[in-house]
Structures are given as C-alpha cells and as structure tokens.
Coordinates of C-alpha atoms and ligand atoms in Angstrom, one line a residue:
X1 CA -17.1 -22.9 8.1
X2 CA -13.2 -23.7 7.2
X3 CA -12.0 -27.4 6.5
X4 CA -11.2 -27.5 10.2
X5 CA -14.8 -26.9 11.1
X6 CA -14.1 -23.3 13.3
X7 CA -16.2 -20.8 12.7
X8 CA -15.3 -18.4 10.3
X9 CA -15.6 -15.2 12.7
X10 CA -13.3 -17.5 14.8
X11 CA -10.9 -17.8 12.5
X12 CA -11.2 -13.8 11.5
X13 CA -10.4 -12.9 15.1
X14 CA -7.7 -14.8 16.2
X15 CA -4.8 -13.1 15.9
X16 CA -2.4 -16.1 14.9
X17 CA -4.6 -16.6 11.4
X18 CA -2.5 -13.5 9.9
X19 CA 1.0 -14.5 10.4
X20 CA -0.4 -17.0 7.0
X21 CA -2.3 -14.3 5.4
X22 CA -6.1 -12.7 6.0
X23 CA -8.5 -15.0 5.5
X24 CA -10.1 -13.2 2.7
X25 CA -12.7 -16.1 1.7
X26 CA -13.6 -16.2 5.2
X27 CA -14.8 -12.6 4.7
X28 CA -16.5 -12.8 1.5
X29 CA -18.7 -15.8 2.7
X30 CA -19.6 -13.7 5.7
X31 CA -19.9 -10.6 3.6
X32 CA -22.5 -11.8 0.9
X33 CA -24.5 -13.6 3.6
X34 CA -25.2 -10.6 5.8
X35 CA -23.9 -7.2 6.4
X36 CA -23.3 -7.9 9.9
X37 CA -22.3 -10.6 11.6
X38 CA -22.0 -11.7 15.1
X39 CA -18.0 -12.7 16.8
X40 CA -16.9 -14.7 19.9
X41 CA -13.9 -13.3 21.2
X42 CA -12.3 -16.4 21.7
X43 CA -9.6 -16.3 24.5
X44 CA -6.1 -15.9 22.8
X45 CA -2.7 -14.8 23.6
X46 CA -3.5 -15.7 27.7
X47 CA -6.5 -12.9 27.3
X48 CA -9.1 -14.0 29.0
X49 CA -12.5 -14.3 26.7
X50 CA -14.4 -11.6 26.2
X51 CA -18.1 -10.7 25.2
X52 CA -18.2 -10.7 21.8
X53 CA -18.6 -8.3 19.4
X54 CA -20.7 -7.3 15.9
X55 CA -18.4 -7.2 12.5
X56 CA -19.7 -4.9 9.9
X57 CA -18.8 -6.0 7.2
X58 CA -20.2 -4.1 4.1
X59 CA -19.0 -1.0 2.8
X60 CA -22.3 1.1 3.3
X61 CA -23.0 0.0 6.8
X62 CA -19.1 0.5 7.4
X63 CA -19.9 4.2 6.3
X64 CA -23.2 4.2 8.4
X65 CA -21.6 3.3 11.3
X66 CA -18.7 5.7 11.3
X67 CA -20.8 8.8 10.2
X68 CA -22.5 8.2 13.1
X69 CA -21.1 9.2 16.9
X70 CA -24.0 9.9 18.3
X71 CA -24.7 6.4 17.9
X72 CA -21.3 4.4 17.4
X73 CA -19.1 5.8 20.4
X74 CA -15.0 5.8 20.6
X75 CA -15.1 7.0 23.7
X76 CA -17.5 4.9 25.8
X77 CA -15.2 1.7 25.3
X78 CA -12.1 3.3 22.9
X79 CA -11.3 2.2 19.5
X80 CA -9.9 -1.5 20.1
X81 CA -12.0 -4.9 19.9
X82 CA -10.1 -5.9 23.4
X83 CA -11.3 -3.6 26.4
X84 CA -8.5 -1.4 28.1
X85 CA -7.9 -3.9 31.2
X86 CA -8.8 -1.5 34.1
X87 CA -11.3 1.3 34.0
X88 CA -7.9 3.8 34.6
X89 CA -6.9 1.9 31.6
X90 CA -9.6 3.2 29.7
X91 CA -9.6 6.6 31.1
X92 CA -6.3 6.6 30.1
X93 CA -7.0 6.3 26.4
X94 CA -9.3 8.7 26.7
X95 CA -7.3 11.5 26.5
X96 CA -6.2 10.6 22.8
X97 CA -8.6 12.2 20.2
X98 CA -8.7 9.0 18.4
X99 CA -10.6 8.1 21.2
X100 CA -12.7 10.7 21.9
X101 CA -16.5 12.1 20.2
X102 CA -17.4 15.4 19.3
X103 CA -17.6 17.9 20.2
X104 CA -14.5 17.3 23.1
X105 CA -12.6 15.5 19.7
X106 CA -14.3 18.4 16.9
X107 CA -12.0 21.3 18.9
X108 CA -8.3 19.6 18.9
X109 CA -9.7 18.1 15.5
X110 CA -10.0 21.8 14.2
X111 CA -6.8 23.2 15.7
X112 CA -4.7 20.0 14.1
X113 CA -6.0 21.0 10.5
X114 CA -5.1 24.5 11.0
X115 CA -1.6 23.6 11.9
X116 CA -1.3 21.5 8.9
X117 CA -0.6 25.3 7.1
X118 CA -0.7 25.3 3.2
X119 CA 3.5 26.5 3.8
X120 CA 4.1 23.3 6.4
X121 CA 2.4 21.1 4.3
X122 CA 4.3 21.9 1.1
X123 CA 7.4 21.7 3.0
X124 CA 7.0 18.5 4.6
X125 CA 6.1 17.0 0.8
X126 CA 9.5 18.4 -0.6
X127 CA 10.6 16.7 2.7
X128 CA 9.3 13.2 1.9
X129 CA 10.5 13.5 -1.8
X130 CA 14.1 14.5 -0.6
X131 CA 14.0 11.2 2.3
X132 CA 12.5 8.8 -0.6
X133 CA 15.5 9.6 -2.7
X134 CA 18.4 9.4 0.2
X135 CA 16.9 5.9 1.5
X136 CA 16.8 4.6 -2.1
X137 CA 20.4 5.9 -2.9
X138 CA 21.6 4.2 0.4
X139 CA 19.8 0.3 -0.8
X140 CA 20.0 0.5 -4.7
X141 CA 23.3 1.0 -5.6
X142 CA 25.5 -2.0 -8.3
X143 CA 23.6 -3.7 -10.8
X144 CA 21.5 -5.9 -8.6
X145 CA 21.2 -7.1 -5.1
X146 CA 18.8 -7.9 -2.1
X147 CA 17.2 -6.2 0.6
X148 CA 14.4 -6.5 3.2
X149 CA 11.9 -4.0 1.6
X150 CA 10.0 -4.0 4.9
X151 CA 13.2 -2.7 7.4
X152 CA 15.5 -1.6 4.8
X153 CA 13.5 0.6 2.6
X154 CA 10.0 1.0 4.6
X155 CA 10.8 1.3 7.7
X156 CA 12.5 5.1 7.4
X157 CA 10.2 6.6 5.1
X158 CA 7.1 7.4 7.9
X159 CA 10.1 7.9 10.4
X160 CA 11.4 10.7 8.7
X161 CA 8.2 12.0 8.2
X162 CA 7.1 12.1 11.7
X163 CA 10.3 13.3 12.6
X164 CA 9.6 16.7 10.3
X165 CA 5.5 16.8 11.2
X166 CA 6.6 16.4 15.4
X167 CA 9.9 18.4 14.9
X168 CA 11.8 15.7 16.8
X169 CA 15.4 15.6 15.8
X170 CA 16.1 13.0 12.9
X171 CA 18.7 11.5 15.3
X172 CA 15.9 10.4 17.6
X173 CA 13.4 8.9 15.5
X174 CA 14.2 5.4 16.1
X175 CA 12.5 5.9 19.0
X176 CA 9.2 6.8 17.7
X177 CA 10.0 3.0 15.6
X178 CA 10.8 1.4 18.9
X179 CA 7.7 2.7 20.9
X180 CA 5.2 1.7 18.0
X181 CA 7.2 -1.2 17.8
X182 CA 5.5 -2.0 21.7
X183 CA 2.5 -1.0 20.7
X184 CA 1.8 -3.4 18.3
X185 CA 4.1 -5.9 20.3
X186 CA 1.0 -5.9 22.2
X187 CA -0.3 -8.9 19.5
X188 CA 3.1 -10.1 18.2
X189 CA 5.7 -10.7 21.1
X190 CA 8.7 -10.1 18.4
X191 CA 8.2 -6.3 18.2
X192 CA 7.7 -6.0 22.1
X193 CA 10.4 -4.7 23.5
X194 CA 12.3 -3.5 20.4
X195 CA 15.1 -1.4 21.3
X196 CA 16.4 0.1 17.4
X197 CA 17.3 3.1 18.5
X198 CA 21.2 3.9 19.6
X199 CA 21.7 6.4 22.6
X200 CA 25.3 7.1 21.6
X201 CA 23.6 9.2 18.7
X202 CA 20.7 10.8 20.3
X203 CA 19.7 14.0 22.1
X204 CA 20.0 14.6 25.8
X205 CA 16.6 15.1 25.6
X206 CA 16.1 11.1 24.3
X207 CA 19.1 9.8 26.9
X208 CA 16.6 11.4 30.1
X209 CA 13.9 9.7 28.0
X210 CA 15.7 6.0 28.0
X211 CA 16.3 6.3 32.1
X212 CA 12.6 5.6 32.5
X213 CA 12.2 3.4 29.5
X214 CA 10.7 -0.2 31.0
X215 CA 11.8 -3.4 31.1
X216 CA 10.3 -6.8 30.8
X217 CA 9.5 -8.9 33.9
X218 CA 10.9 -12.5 34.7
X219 CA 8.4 -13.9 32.0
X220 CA 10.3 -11.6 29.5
X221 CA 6.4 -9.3 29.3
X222 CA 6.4 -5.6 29.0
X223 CA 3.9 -3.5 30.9
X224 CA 0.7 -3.0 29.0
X225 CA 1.3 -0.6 26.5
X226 CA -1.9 0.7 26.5
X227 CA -1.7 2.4 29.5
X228 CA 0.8 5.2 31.3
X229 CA 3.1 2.7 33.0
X230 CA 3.7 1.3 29.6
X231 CA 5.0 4.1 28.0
X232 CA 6.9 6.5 30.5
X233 CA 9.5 6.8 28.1
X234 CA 7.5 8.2 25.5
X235 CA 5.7 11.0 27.7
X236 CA 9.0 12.0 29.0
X237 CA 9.8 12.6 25.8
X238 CA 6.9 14.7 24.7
X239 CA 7.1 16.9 27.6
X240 CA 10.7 17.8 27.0
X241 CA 9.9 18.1 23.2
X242 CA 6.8 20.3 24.5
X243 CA 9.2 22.1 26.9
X244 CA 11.7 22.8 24.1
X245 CA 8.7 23.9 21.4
X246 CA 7.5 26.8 23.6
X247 CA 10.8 28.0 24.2
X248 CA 11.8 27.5 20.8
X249 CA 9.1 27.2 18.1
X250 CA 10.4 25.9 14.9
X251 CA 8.4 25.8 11.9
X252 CA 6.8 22.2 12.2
X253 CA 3.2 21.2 12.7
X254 CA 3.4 20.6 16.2
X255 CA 5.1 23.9 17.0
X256 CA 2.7 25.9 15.4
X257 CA -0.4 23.6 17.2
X258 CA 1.4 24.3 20.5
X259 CA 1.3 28.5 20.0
X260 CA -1.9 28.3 18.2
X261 CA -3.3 31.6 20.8
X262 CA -7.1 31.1 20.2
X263 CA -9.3 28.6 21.8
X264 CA -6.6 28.2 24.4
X265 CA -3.7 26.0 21.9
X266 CA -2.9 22.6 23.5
X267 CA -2.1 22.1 27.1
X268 CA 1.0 20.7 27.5
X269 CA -0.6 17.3 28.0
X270 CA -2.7 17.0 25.2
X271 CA 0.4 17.7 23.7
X272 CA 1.2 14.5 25.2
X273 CA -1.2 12.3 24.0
X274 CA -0.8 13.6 20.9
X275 CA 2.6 12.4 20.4
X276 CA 1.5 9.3 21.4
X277 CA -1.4 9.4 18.3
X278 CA 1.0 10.7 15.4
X279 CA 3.9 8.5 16.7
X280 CA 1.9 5.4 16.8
X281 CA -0.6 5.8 14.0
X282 CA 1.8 7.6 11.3
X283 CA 4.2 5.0 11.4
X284 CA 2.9 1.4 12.1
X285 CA 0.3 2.0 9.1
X286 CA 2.6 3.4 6.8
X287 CA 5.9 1.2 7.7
X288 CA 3.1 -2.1 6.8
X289 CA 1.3 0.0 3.8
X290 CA 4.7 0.4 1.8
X291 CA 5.6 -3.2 1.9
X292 CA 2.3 -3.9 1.4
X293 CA 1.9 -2.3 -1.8
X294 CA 5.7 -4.1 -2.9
X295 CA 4.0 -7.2 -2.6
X296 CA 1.1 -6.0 -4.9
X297 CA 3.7 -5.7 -7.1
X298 CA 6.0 -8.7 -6.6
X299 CA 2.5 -10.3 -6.8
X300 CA 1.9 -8.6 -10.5
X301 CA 4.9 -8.0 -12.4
X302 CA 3.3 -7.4 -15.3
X303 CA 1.3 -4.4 -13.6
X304 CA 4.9 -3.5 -11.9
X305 CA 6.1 -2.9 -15.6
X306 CA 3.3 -0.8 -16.3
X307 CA 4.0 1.6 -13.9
X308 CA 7.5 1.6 -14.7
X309 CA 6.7 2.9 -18.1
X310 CA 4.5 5.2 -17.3
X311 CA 5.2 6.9 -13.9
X312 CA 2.0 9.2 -14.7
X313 CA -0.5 6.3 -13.2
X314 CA 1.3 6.4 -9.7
X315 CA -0.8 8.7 -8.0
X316 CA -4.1 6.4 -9.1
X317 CA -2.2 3.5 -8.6
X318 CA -1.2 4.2 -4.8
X319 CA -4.7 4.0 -3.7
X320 CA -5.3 1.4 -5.5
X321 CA -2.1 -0.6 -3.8
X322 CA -3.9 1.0 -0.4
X323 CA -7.5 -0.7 -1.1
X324 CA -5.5 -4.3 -1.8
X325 CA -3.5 -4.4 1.2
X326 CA -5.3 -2.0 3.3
X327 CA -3.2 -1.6 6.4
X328 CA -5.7 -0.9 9.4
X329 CA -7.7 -4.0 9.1
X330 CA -10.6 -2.9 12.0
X331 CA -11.6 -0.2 14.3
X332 CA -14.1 -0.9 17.0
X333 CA -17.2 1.7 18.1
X334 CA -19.6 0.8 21.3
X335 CA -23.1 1.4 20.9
X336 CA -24.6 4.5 22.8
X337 CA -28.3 2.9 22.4
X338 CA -30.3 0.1 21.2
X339 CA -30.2 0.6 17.4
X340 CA -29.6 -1.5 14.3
X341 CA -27.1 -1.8 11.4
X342 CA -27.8 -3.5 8.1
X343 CA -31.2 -4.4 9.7
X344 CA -29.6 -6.3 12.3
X345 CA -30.9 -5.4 15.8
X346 CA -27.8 -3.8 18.3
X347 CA -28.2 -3.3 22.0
X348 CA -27.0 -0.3 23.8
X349 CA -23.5 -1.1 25.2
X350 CA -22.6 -3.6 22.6
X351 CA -19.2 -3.2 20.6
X352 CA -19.5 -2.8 16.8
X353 CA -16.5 -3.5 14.6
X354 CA -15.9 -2.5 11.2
X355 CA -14.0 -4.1 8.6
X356 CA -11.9 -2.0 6.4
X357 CA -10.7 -5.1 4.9
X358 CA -14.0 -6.4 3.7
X359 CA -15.7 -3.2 3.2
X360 CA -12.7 -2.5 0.4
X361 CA -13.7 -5.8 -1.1
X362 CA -17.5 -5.4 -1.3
X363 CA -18.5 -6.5 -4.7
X364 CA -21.2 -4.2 -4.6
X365 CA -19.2 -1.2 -4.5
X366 CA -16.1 -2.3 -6.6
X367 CA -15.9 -4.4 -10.0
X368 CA -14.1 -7.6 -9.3
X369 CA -13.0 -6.6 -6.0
X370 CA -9.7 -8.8 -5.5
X371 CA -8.0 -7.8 -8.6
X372 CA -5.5 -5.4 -8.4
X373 CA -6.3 -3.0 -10.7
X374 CA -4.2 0.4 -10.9
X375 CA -6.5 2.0 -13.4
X376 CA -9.6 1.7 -10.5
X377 CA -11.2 5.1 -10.5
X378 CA -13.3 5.8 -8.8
X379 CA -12.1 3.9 -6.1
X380 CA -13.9 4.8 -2.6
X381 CA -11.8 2.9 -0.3
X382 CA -12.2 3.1 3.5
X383 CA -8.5 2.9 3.4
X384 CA -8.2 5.9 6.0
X385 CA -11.7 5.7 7.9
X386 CA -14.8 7.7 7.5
X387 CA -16.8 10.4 9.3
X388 CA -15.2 12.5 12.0
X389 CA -12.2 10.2 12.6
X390 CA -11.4 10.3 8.9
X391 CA -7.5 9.6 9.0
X392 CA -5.7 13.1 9.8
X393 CA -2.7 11.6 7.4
X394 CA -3.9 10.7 4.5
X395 CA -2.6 13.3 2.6
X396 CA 0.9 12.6 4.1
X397 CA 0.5 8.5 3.4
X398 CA -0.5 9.2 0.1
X399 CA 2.8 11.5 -0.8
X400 CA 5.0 8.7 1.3
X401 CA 3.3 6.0 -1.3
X402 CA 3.5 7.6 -4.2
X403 CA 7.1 9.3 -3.1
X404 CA 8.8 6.0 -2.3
X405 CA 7.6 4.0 -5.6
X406 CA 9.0 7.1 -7.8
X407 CA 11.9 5.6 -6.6
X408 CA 12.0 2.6 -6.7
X409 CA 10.4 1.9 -10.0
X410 CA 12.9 4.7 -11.4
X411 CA 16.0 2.8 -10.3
X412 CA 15.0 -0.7 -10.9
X413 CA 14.0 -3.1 -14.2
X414 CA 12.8 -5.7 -11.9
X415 CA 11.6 -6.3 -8.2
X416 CA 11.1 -10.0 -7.3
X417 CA 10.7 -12.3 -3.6
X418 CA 14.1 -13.2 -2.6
X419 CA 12.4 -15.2 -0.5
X420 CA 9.1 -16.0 1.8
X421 CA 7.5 -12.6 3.5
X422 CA 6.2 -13.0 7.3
X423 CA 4.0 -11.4 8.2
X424 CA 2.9 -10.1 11.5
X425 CA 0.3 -11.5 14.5
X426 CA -2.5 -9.3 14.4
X427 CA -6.3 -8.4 14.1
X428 CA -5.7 -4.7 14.0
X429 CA -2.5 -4.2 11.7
X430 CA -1.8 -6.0 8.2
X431 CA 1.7 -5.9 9.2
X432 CA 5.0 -7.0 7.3
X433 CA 7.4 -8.0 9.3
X434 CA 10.4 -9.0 6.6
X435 CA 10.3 -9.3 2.6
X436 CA 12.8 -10.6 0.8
X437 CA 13.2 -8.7 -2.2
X438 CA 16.2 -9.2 -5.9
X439 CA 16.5 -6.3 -7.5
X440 CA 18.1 -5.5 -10.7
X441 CA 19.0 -1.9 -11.4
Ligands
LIG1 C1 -1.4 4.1 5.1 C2 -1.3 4.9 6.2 C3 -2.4 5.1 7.1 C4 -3.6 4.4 7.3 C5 -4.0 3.2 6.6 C6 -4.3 5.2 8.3 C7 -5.6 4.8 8.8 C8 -6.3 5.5 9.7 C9 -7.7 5.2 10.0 C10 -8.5 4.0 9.5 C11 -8.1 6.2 10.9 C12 -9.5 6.3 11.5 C13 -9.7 5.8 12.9 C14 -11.1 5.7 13.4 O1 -12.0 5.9 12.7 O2 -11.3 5.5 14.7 C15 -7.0 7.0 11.1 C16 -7.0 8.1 12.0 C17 -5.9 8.9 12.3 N1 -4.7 8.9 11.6 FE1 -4.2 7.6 10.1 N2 -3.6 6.2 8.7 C18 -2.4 6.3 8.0 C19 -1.4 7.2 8.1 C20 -1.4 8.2 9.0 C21 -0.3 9.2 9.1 C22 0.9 9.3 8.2 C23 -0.6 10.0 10.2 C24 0.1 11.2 10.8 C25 1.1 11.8 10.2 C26 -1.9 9.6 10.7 C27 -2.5 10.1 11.8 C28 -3.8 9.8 12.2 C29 -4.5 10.5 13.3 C30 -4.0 11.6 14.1 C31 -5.8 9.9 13.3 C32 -6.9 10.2 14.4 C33 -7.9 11.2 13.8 C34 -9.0 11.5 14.7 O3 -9.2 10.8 15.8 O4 -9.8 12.4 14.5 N3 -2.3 8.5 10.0 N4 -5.9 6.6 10.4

C-alpha cells in the first residue's frame, strides 16, 4: 500500500498517476509478492467502473501468456484494459490484425513480412538516416540553444518514417501525428483534437480527407476514437491512398502489400485498417520512445558521454534505453477458458494484462534491473511484445533509435533539462508530452 493507503493496483491503473511518473515501486512490491495480481478498474476519466482485471507481472508468465492464443485471446475482447463501449465497437476493432488470433491474423501477418522486401527495407533505413540528419540540421545549429526534444526533434522522426513505409506524401504526414494524436487523446484530453497539420500544404487527396474530419461537441469531447465515427477522416484517407496505390504502385511497403497477387493481396478495406494499425502504432510509440531514451540520458550524463566517445555501443545501447523507458506500458488478452498463470487460477472470460513495464524490470531475469546500463547484453526485453503479435516494427524502431542519437550525440558536447518534462495521462503509453532540453554544440 502507498502513504495514502490506496491500493497499489489502484494506483497502477489510474491513468492520472503517470503525468508524475510510473509508479515503479508500486510494481516491484507487487512483482516479488506474486506473479499475478488481481486489479479493480476503478472508475476514472467519467468511465464508468469496470470488472477488473489480472496484471501479469513477471517476465516468464508475461512470455507464457503471449505465446499462448489459444488461451490468451485478442480478439474475444481486443487488446485494451477498457472494453470497446458497444459490441459494434468491438467488432469494429476487430478488423485490425492487432486484434485478431491466428490463423485469420497468421495470413495478413505473412503477406506484411513479405512486403517488408530485403530492397524496401534497405531503402527505408537509408531513408531514416537521411530524415535523422535533416531534422537535426534544422534544431542544432550556433553554439548552444534550447529545444523541446519531444516536438521538435521526436516528433518527425516516426512521421517520416511512416510516411516512406505507407507511401503517403511527406506533405501529409502531420496528419498521421494528428489522428494518433486522438487516439491517445482518448486518456489525455490535450492531444484530443490536435489539429498540426496545415491544409494549405497538403494533397487534394488530404483537403477531401479534412471535409469529414470531426469535431468536438458542446462539452468540447471528440467522438470515441476507437470506433468508425471517430475516425472518418482517416479512412477517407486510406481509401483514396488505396485508390491511388492500385493505379499507381510506387515502391513502398504498402504498394507492394496491396499487389501482392497470391492469397488474394488486401482488400481494399483491410487496407483500411491497416493504416489505421501502422499510423497509430508506428508513431505514438516511437514519438514517446525517442524522448524517452533522452531522458535516460539527461538522467546519466556520465553514460551520455560514454556514448559520445564511442558511437560503436549505440546499437546495444538503444535497447537498453528501450527496456528503461519502455514505451507500451500494457496489452490486455481475454481468457478463452478456465486456466491459470503463475499458479494463479483464471476463469474463462476474464481479461489478463501484461506488464511490459514490470516484466523489463524482473530481477530475476536482469541484474539490477533499474540501472541503466548500456553495456546489458543479453538484454531480453519485452520491449516489442512476444508470440504472434511480436511488434511488426521493431526493426524500423530500432534504426529510428539508433539513427536519431547518431545525431545528436555527433553534434552536441552536452544535453541537459532546460526545464521540468510532463509527461502524458495514460496506462497504455509512457508518453512525453514536452522536455526541455540546453544544448551545447
Ligand atoms: C519503440 C517503438 C515501438 C514499440 C515500443 C512497439 C511495441 C509494440 C508491441 C508491444 C506490440 C505487440 C502488441 C500485442 O502483443 O498485442 C506491437 C505490435 C505492432 N507494432 Fe509496434 N512498436 C513500436 C514501433 C512500431 C513501428 C515503428 C511500427 C510500424 C512501422 C509498428 C507496427 C506494429 C504493428 C503493425 C503491430 C501489430 C502486429 C500484429 O498484430 O501482429 N510498431 N508493437
């Protein structure tokens, strides 16, 4: 129990407890007591209460759980510790592969990876190294100055990115920032209706988009993201990008997934929802994973110096700056059948959620777990997920990381807070909203 005598799964749900910070002790109690551990879902931002859920909290019973399908289901209720509101709702989510089981999720699984060609692949990487060195020409230039790491030199980097993997024009990505934006603005009312993105530069294809984008009621609330009406916008979008693609194939993933000729390709709407996916989930991670690992190094400037002097330990380092902040905090699973994890007895229907966050701080799996250590190898994080799910990104995240400090740690002697970092309301995301940072070239 804290000081203020709420229980500590209490505190670990409520969204409001990470605008200070994740309640890592919290965690660690609950994490050497039992593997699992039961939560109220408490009501909180004007949801209404909800049944409650396991936390796994270990890293082996994480692992158990997500190699599992057959018994751990993201389908039956999706991936998120809140049920969709309505059962349309759910079906709605449904369509996504993130929330779908093999074998419907192993067949758009398998034609994903073989759209990620060896050629496409290599080109995006000389992509990301080419966007890491424009956005840090544009913010470090004089001897010294400030920025906001989080919008000024993060924020770009998985935008550009996406913009290459989706082949959507560059002058439209702000978009794909403002509809994850209202995703996540789902938790934390500043990012809900975000509107970054400037028409006067856009396609035509992005001003039919913005006709239907929607707007918040009297109360100032936008439709629930999570379902159609929330996003009309964005599926205009996809189908005009779709539209264009077949007529036009360029040489991006998503071209290449859309004329895929065996096994049918994608239809036109799983193009959709696959837009929705990639635009949501490789950006919001990434955009809180880069500032997240600046803060490692704010946080260790000795370590920071390290680095500097010997570029070589970056690519080690980025998944160790990945295991400290870890970005994706929780993904949820229902329970097909009465089962158990970690010897803890699980009835058939009931939703189990795993903890990235604690799993990557299990001191049985890794030597003084809350130090940030850059030399940690091996270091089997469950950074990006396990089992079928396993992130689809990683390899992208990983160049974006290791891409972005390159250049960073190349053009500066020092990185220090200009001032406090806030952080954003969420159980799902370890988001950044804006840090501070003084440079010195
Ligand atoms: C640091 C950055 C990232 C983190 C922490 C992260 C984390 C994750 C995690 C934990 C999952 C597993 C979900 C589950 O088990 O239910 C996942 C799935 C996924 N990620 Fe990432 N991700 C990152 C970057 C990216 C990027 C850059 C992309 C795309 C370019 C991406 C695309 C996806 C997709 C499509 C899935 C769904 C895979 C499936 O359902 O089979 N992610 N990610």
């Amino acid at each position: 129990m804290t000081a203020s005598a709420r229980p500590d799964t209490e505190v670990i749900f409520d969204p409001a407890t990470y605008t200070t910070g994740v309640p890592f002790e919290a965690l660690t109690r609950l994490r050497r007591a039992r593997p699992v551990a039961w939560a109220a879902e408490i009501p909180v931002l004007g949801w209404p209460e909800g049944p409650g859920f396991w936390l796994v909290l270990r890293h082996a019973e994480v692992e158990s759980v997500l190699r599992r399908p057959d018994l751990f289901s993201s389908a039956l209720g999706a991936t998120q510790i809140r049920d969709p509101a309505t059962p349309q709702a759910l079906d709605y989510v449904r369509r996504m592969m993130l929330n779908m089981d093999p074998p419907e999720q192993s067949r758009l699984r398998r034609l994903l990876s073989r759209s990620f060609t060896p050629r496409a692949v290599a080109r995006l990487e000389d992509r990301i190294r080419g966007h890491a060195r424009a956005i840090c020409d544009r913010v470090f230039t004089g001897p010294r100055g400030e920025c906001d790491f989080a919008k000024d030199v993060a924020a770009d980097l998985p935008l550009l990115t996406l913009a290459d993997v989706l082949g959507v024009p560059d002058q439209d990505r702000w978009l794909l920032f403002d509809w994850s934006n209202r995703v996540i603005g789902y938790q934390d009312p500043d990012y809900a209706s975000s509107a970054e993105f400037d028409p006067a530069t856009g396609t035509a294809m992005a001003r039919e988009a913005l006709s239907v984008r929607p707007v918040p009621d009297a109360d100032g609330r936008m439709p629930d993201p999570r379902t159609r009406e929330g996003m009309p916008d964005l599926y205009a979008y996809a189908h005009l990008l779709a539209e264009r693609k077949r007529r036009r194939p360029g040489d991006d993933v998503m071209s290449i997934l859309l004329a895929q000729p065996d096994e049918g390709g994608v239809s036109v709407a799983e193009f959709e929802n696959m837009f929705w996916l990639f635009a949501v989930a490789g950006n919001e991670t990434l955009r809180n994973g880069l500032p997240g690992a600046c803060i490692a190094l704010l946080e260790h400037p000795q370590t920071q110096a390290e680095l500097r002097a010997d570029p070589a330990l970056l690519p080690v380092a980025a998944d160790e700056m990945l295991r400290w902040w870890t970005p994706v905090m929780t993904f949820r699973r229902t329970a097909t059948q009465d089962c158990a994890v970690g010897g803890q007895p699980i009835r058939s229907g009931e939703k189990v959620v795993v903890s990235f966050t604690s799993a990557n701080r299990d001191e049985t799996v890794f030597a003084d777990p809350d130090r940030f250590d850059i030399r940690r190898q091996p270091n089997p994080h469950l950074v990006f997920g396990h089992g079928p799910h396993f992130c689809l990104g990683a390899h992208l995240a990983r160049i974006q990381m290791r891409a972005l400090f390159a250049e960073v740690l190349a053009r500066t002697s020092a990185l220090a807070y200009a001032g406090p970092p806030s952080y954003l309301r969420s159980n799902f995301q370890r988001g950044v909203k804006r840090l501070p940072v003084a440079w010195t070239a």
